[in-house]
mmCIF file of N, CA and C in Angstrom:
data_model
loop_
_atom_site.group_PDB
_atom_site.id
_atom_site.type_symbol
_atom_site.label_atom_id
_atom_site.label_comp_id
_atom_site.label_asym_id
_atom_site.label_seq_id
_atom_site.Cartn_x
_atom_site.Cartn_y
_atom_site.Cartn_z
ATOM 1 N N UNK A 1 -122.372 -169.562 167.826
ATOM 2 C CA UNK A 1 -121.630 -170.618 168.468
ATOM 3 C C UNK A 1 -121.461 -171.834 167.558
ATOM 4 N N UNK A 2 -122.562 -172.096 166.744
ATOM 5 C CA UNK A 2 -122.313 -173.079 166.292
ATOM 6 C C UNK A 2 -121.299 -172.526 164.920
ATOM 7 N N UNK A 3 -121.213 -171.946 164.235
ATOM 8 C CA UNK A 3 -119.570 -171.652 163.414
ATOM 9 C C UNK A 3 -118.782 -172.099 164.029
ATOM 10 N N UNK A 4 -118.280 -171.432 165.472
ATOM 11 C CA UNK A 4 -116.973 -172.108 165.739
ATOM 12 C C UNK A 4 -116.848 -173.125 165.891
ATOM 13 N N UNK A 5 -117.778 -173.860 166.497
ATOM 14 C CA UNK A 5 -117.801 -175.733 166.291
ATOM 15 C C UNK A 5 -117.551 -175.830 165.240
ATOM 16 N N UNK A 6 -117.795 -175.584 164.118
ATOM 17 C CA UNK A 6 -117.663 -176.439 162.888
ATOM 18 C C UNK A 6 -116.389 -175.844 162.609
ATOM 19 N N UNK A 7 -115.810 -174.622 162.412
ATOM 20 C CA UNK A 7 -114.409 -174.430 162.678
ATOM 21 C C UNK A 7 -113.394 -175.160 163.502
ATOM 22 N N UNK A 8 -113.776 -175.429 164.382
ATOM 23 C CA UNK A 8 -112.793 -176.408 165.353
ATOM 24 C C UNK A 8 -112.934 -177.717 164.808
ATOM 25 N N UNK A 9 -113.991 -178.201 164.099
ATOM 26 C CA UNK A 9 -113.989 -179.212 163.792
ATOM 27 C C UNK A 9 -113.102 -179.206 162.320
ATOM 28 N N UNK A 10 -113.308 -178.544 161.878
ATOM 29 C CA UNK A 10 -112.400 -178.864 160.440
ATOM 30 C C UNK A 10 -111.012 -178.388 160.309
ATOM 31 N N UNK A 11 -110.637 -177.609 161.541
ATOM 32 C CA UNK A 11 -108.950 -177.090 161.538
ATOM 33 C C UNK A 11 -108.519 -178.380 161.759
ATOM 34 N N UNK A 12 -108.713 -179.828 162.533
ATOM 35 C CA UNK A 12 -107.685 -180.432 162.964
ATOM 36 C C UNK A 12 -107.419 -181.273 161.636
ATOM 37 N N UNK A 13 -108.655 -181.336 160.521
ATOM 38 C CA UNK A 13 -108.498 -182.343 159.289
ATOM 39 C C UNK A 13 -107.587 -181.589 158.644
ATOM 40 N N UNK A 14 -107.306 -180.039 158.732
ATOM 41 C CA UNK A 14 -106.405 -179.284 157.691
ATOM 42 C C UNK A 14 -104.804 -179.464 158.040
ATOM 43 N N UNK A 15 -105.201 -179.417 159.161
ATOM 44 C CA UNK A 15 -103.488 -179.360 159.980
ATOM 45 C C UNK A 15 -102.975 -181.012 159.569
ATOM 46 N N UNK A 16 -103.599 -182.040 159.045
ATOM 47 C CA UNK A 16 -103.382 -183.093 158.665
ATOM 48 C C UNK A 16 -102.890 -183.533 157.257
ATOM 49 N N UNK A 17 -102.479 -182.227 156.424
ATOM 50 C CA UNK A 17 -102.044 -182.842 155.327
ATOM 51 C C UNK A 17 -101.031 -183.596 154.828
ATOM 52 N N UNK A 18 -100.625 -183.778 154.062
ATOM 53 C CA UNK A 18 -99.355 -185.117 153.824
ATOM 54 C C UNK A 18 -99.221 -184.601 152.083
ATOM 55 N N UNK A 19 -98.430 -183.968 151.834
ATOM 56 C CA UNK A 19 -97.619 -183.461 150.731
ATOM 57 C C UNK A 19 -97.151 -184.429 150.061
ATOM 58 N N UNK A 20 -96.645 -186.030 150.104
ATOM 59 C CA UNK A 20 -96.246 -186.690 149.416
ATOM 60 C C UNK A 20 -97.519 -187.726 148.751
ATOM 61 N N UNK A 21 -98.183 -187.841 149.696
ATOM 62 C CA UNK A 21 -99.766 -188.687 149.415
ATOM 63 C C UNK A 21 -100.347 -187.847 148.156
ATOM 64 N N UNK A 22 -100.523 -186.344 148.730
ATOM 65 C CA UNK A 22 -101.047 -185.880 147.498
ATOM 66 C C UNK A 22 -100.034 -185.546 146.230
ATOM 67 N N UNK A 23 -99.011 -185.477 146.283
ATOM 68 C CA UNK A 23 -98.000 -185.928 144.828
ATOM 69 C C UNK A 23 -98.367 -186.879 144.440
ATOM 70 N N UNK A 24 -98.302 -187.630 144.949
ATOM 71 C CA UNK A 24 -98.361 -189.180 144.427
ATOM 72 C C UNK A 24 -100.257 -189.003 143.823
ATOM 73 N N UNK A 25 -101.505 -189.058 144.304
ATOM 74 C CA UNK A 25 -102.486 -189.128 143.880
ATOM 75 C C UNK A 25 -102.745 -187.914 142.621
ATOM 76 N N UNK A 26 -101.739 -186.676 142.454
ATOM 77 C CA UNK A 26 -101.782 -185.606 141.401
ATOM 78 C C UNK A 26 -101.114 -186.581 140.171
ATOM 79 N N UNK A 27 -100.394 -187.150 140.162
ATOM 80 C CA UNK A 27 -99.605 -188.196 139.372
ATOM 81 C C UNK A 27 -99.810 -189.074 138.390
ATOM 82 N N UNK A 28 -100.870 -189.940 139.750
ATOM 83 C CA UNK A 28 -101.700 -191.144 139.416
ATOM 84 C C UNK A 28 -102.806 -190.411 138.185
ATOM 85 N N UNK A 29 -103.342 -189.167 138.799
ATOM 86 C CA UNK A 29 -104.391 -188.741 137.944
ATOM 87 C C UNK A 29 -103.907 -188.435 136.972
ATOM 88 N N UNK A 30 -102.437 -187.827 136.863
ATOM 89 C CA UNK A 30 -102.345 -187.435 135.125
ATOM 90 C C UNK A 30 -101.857 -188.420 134.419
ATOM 91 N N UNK A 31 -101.697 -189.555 135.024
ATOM 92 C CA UNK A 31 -101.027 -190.895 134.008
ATOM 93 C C UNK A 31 -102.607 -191.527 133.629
ATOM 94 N N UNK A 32 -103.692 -190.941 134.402
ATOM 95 C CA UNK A 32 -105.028 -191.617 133.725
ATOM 96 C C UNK A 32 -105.288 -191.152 133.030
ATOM 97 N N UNK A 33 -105.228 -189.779 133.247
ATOM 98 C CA UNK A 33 -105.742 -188.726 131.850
ATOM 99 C C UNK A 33 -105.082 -189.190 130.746
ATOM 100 N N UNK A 34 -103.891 -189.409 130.668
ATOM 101 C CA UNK A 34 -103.165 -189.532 129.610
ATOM 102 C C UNK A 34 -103.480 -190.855 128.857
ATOM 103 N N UNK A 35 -103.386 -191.863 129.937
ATOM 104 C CA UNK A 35 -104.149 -193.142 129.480
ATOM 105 C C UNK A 35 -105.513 -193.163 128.663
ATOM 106 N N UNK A 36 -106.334 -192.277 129.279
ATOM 107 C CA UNK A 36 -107.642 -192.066 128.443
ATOM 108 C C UNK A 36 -107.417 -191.495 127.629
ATOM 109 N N UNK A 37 -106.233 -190.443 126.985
ATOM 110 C CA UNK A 37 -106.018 -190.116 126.045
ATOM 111 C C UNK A 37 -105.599 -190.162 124.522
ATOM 112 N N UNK A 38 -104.785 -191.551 124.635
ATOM 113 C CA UNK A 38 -104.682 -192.768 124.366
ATOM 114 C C UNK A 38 -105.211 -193.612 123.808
ATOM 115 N N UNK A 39 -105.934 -193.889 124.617
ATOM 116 C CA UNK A 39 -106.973 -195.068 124.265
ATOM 117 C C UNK A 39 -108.202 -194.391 123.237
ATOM 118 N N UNK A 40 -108.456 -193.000 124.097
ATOM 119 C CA UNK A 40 -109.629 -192.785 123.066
ATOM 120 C C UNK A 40 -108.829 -192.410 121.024
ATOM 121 N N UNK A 41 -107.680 -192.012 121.132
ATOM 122 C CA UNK A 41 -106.815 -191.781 119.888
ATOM 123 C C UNK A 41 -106.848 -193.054 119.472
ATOM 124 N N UNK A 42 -106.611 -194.618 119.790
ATOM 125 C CA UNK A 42 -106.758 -195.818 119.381
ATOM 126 C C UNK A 42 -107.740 -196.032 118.973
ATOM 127 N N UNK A 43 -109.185 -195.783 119.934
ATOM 128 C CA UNK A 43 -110.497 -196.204 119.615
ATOM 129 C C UNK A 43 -111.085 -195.583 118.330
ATOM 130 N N UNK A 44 -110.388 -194.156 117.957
ATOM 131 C CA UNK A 44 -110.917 -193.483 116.494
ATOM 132 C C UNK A 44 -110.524 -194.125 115.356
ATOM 133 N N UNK A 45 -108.918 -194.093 115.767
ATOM 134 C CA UNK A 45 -108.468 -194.516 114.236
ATOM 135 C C UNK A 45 -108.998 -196.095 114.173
ATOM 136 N N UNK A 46 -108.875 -197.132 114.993
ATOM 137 C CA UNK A 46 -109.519 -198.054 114.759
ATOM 138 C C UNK A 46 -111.485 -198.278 114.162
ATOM 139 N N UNK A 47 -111.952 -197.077 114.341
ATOM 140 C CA UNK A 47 -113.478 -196.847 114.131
ATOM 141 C C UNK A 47 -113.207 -196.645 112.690
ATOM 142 N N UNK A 48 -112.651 -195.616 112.380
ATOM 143 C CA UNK A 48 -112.124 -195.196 111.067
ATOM 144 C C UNK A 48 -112.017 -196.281 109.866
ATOM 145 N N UNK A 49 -111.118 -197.256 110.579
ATOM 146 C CA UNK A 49 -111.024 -198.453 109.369
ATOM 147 C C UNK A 49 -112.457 -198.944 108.390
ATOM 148 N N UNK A 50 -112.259 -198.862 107.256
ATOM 149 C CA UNK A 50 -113.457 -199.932 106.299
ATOM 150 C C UNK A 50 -113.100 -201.131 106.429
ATOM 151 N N UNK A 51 -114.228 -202.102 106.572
ATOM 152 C CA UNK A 51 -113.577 -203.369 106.679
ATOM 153 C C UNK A 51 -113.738 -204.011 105.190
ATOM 154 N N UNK A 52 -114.643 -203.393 104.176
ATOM 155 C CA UNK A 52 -114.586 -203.836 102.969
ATOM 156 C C UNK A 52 -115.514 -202.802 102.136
ATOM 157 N N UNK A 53 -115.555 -202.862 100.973
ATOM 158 C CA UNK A 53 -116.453 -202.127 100.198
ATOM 159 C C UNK A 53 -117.688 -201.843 100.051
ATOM 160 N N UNK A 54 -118.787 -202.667 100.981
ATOM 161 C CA UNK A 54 -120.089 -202.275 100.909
ATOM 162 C C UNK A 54 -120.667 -202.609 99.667
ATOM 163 N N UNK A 55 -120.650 -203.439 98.814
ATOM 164 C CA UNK A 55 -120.821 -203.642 97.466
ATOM 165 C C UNK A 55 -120.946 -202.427 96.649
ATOM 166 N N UNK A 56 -120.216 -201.366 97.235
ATOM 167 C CA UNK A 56 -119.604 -200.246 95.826
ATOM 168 C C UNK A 56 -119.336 -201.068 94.325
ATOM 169 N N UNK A 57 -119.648 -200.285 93.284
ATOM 170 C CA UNK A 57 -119.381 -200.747 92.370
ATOM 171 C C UNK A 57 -118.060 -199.332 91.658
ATOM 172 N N UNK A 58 -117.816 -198.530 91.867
ATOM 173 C CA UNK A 58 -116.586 -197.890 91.202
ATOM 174 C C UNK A 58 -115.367 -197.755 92.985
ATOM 175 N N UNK A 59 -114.391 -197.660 92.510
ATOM 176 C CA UNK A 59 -113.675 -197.238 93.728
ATOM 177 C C UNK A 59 -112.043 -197.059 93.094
ATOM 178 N N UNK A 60 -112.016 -196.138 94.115
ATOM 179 C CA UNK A 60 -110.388 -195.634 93.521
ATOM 180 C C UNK A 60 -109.244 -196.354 94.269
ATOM 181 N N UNK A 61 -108.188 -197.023 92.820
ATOM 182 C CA UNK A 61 -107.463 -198.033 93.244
ATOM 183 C C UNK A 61 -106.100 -196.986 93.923
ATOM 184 N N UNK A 62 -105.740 -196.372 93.036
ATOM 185 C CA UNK A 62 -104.360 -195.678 93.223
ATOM 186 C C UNK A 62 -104.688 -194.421 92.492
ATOM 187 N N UNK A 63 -103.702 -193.015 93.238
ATOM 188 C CA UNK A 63 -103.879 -191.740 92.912
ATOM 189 C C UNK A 63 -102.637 -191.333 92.443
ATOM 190 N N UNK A 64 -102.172 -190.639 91.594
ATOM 191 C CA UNK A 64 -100.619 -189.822 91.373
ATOM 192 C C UNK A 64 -101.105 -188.489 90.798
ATOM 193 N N UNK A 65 -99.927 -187.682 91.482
ATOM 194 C CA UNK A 65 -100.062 -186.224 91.111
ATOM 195 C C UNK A 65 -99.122 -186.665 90.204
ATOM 196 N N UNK A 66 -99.158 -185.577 89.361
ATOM 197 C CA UNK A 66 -98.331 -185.077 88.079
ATOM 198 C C UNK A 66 -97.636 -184.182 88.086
ATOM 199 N N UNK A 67 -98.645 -183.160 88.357
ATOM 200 C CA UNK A 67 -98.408 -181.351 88.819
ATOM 201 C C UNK A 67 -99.498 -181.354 89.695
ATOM 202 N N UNK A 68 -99.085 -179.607 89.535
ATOM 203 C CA UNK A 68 -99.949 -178.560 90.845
ATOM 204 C C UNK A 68 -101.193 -179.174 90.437
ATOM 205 N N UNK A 69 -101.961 -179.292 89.851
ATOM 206 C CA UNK A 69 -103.127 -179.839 89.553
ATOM 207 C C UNK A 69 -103.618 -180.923 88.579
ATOM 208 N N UNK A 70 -102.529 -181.483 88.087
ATOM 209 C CA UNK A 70 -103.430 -182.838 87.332
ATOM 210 C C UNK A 70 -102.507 -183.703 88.491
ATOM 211 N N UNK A 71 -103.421 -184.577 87.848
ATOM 212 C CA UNK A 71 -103.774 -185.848 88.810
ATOM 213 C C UNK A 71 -104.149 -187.585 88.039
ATOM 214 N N UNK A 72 -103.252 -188.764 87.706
ATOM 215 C CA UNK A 72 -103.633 -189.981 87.173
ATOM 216 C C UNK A 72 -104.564 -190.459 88.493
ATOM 217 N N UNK A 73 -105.445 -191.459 87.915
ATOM 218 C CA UNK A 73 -106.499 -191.762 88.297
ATOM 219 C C UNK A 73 -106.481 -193.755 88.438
ATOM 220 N N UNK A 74 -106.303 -194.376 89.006
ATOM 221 C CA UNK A 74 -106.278 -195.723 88.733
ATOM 222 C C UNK A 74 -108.289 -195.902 89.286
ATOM 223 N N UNK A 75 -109.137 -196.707 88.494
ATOM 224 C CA UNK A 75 -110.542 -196.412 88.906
ATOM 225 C C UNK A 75 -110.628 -197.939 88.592
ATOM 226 N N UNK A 76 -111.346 -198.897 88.920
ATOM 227 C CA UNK A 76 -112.171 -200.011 89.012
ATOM 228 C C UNK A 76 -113.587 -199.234 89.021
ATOM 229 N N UNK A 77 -114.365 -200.209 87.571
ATOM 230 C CA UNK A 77 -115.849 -199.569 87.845
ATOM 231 C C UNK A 77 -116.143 -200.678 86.593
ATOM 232 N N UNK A 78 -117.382 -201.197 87.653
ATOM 233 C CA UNK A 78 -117.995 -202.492 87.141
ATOM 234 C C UNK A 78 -117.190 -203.780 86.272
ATOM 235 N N UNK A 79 -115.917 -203.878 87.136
ATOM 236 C CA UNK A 79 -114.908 -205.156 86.613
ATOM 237 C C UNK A 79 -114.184 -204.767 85.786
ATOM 238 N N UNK A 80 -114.243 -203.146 85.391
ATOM 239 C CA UNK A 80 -112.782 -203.084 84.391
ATOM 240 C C UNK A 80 -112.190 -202.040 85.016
ATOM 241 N N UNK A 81 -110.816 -201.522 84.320
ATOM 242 C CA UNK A 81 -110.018 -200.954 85.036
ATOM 243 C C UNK A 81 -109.588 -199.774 84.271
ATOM 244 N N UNK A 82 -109.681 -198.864 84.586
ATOM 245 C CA UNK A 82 -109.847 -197.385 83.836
ATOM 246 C C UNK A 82 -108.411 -196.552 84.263
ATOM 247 N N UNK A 83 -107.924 -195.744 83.643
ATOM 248 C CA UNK A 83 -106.546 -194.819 83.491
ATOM 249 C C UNK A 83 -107.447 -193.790 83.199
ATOM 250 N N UNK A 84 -107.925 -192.743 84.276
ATOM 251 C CA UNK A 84 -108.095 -191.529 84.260
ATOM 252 C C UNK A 84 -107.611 -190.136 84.649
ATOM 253 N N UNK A 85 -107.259 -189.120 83.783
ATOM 254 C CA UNK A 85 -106.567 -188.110 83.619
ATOM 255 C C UNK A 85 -107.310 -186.992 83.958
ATOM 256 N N UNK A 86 -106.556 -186.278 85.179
ATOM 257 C CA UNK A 86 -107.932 -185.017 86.058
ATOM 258 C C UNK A 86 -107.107 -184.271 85.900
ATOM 259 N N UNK A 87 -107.727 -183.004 85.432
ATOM 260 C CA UNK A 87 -106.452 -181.708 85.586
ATOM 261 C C UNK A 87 -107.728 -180.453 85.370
ATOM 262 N N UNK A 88 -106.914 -179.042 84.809
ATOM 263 C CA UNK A 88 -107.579 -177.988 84.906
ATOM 264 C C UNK A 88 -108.555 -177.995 83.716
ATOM 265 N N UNK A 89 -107.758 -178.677 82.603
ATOM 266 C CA UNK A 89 -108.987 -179.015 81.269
ATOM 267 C C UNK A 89 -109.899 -179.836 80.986
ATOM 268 N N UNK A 90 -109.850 -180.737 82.417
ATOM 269 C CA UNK A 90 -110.914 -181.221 82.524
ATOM 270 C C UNK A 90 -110.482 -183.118 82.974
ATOM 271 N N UNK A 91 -111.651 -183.748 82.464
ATOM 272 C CA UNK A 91 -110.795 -185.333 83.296
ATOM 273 C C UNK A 91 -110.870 -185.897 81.789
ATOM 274 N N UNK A 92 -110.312 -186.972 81.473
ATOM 275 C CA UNK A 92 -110.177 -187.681 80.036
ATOM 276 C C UNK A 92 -110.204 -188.930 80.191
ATOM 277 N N UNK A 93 -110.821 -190.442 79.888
ATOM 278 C CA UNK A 93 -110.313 -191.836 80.019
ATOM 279 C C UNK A 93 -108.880 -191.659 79.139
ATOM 280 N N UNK A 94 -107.740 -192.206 79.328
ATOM 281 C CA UNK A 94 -106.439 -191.958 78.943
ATOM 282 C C UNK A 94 -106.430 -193.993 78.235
ATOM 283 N N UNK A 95 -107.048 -194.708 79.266
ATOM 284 C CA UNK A 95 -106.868 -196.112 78.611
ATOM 285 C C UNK A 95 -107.655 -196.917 79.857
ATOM 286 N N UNK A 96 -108.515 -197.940 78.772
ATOM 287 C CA UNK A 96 -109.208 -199.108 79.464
ATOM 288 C C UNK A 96 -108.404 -200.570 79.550
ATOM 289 N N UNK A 97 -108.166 -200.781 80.478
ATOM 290 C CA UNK A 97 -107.592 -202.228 80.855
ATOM 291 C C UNK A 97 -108.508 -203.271 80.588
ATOM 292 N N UNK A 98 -108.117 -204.211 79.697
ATOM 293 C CA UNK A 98 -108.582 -205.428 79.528
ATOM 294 C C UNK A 98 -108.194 -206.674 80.255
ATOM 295 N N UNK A 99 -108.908 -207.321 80.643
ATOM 296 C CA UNK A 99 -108.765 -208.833 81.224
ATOM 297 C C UNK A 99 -109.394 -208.327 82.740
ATOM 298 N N UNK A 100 -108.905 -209.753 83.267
ATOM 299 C CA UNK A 100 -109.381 -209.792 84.618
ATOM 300 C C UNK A 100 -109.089 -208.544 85.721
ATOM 301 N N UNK A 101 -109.762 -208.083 86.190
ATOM 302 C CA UNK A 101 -109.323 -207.390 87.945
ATOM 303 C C UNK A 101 -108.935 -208.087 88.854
ATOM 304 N N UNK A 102 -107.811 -207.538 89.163
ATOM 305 C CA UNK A 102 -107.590 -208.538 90.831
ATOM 306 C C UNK A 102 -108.285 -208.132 91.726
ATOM 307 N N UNK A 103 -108.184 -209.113 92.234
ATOM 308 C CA UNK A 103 -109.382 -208.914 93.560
ATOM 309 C C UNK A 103 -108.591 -207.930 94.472
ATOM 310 N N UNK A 104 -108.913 -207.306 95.342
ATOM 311 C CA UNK A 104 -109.117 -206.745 96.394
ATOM 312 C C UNK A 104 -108.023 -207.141 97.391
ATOM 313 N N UNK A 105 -106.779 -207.025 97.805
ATOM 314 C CA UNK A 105 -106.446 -207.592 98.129
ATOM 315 C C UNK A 105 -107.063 -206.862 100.113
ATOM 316 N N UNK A 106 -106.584 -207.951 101.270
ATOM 317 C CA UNK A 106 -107.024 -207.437 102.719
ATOM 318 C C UNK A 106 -106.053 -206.794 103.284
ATOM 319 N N UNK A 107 -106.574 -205.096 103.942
ATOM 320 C CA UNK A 107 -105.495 -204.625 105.106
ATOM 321 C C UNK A 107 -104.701 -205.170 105.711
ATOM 322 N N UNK A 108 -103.683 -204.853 105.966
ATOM 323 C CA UNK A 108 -103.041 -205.232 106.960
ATOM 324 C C UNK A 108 -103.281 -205.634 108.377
ATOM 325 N N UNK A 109 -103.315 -206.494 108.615
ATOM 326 C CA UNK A 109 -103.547 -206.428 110.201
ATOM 327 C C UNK A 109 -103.113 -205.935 111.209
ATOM 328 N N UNK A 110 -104.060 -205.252 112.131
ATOM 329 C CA UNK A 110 -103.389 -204.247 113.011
ATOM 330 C C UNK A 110 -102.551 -204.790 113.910
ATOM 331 N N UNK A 111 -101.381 -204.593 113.867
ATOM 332 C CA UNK A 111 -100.138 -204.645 115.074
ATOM 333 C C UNK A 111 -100.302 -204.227 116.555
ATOM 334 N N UNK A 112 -100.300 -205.380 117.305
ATOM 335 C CA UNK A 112 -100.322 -205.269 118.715
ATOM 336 C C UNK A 112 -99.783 -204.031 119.233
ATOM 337 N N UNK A 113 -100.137 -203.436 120.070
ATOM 338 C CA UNK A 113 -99.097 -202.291 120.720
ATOM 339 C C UNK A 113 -97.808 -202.954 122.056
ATOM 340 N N UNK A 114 -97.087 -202.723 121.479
ATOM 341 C CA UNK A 114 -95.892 -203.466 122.758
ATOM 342 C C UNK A 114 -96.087 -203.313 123.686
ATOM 343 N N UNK A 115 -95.172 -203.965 124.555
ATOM 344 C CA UNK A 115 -95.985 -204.014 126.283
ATOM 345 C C UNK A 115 -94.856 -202.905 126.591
ATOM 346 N N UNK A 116 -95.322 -202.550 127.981
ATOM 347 C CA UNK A 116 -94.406 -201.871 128.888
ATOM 348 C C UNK A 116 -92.762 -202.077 128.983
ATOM 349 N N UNK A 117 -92.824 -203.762 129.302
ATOM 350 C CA UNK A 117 -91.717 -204.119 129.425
ATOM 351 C C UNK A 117 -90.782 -204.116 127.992
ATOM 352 N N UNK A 118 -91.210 -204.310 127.042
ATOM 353 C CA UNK A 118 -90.732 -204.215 125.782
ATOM 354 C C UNK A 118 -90.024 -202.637 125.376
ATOM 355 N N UNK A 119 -91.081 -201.973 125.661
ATOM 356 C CA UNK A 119 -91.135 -200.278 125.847
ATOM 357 C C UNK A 119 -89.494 -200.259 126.250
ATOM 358 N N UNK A 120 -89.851 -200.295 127.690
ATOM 359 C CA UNK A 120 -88.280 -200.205 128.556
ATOM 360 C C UNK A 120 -87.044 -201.233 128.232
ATOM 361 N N UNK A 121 -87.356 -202.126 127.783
ATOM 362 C CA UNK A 121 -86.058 -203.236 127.145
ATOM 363 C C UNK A 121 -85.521 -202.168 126.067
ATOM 364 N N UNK A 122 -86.308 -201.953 125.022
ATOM 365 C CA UNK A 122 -85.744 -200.975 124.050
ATOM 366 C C UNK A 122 -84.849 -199.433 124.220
ATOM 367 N N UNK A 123 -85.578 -198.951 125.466
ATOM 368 C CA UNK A 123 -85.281 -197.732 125.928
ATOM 369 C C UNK A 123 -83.674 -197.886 126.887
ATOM 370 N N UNK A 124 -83.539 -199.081 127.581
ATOM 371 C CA UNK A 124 -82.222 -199.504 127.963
ATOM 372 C C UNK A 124 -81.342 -199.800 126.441
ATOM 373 N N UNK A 125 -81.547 -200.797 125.596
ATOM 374 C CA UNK A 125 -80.513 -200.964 124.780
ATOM 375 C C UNK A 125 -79.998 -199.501 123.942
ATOM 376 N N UNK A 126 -80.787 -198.600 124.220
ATOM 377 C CA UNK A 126 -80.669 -196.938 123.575
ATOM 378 C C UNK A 126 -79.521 -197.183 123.976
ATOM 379 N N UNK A 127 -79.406 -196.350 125.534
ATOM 380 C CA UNK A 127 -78.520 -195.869 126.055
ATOM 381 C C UNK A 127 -77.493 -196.281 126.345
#
């Protein structure tokens, strides 16, 4: 006896559904997911950033391929400035720079993300 009580009790909550309530709350949830999806892709690459060198003393200024495998080398190491040549025969100093190093210059600063409304101002002048 007591099953069917609890059967009678839960048919009248079923017979109560509302098809647009739950669209709307299936919705809401995937615009959060997505939101958290988002945000956590922001929160990496922003983790990612160096904010400066750590008092390294060598560090690589600039890279160029050549070919399939050599490679110029721009190197700072201990205040001078080195032209190094990497390939299959091996690496070579090619030429030492004399005089001063420039300093370091700072990243760029990270760019706001536009608002919503900006979003959609742009997305109207499209069309």
């Amino acid at each position: 006896m007591n099953t069917l009580a609890l059967m009678l009790a839960v048919a009248p909550a079923a017979a109560e559904f509302d098809p647009a309530s739950e669209l709307v709350r299936v919705i809401l949830s995937l615009f959060g997911i997505i939101a958290l999806i988002v945000v956590a892709g922001w929160l990496t690459r922003r983790l990612q950033r160096r904010p400066g060198m750590g008092g390294r003393r060598i560090r690589c200024v600039e890279t160029f391929a050549v070919g399939a495998r050599e490679r110029l080398l721009l190197i700072d190491a201990d205040g001078k400035r080195l032209l190094v040549s990497m390939g299959a025969g091996g690496t070579r100093t090619l030429h030492v720079y004399d005089g001063e190093v420039p300093a370091p210059s700072e990243p760029d600063p990270i760019k706001p993300l536009p608002s919503a409304s900006d979003l959609l101002a742009r997305w109207k002048r499209r069309s």
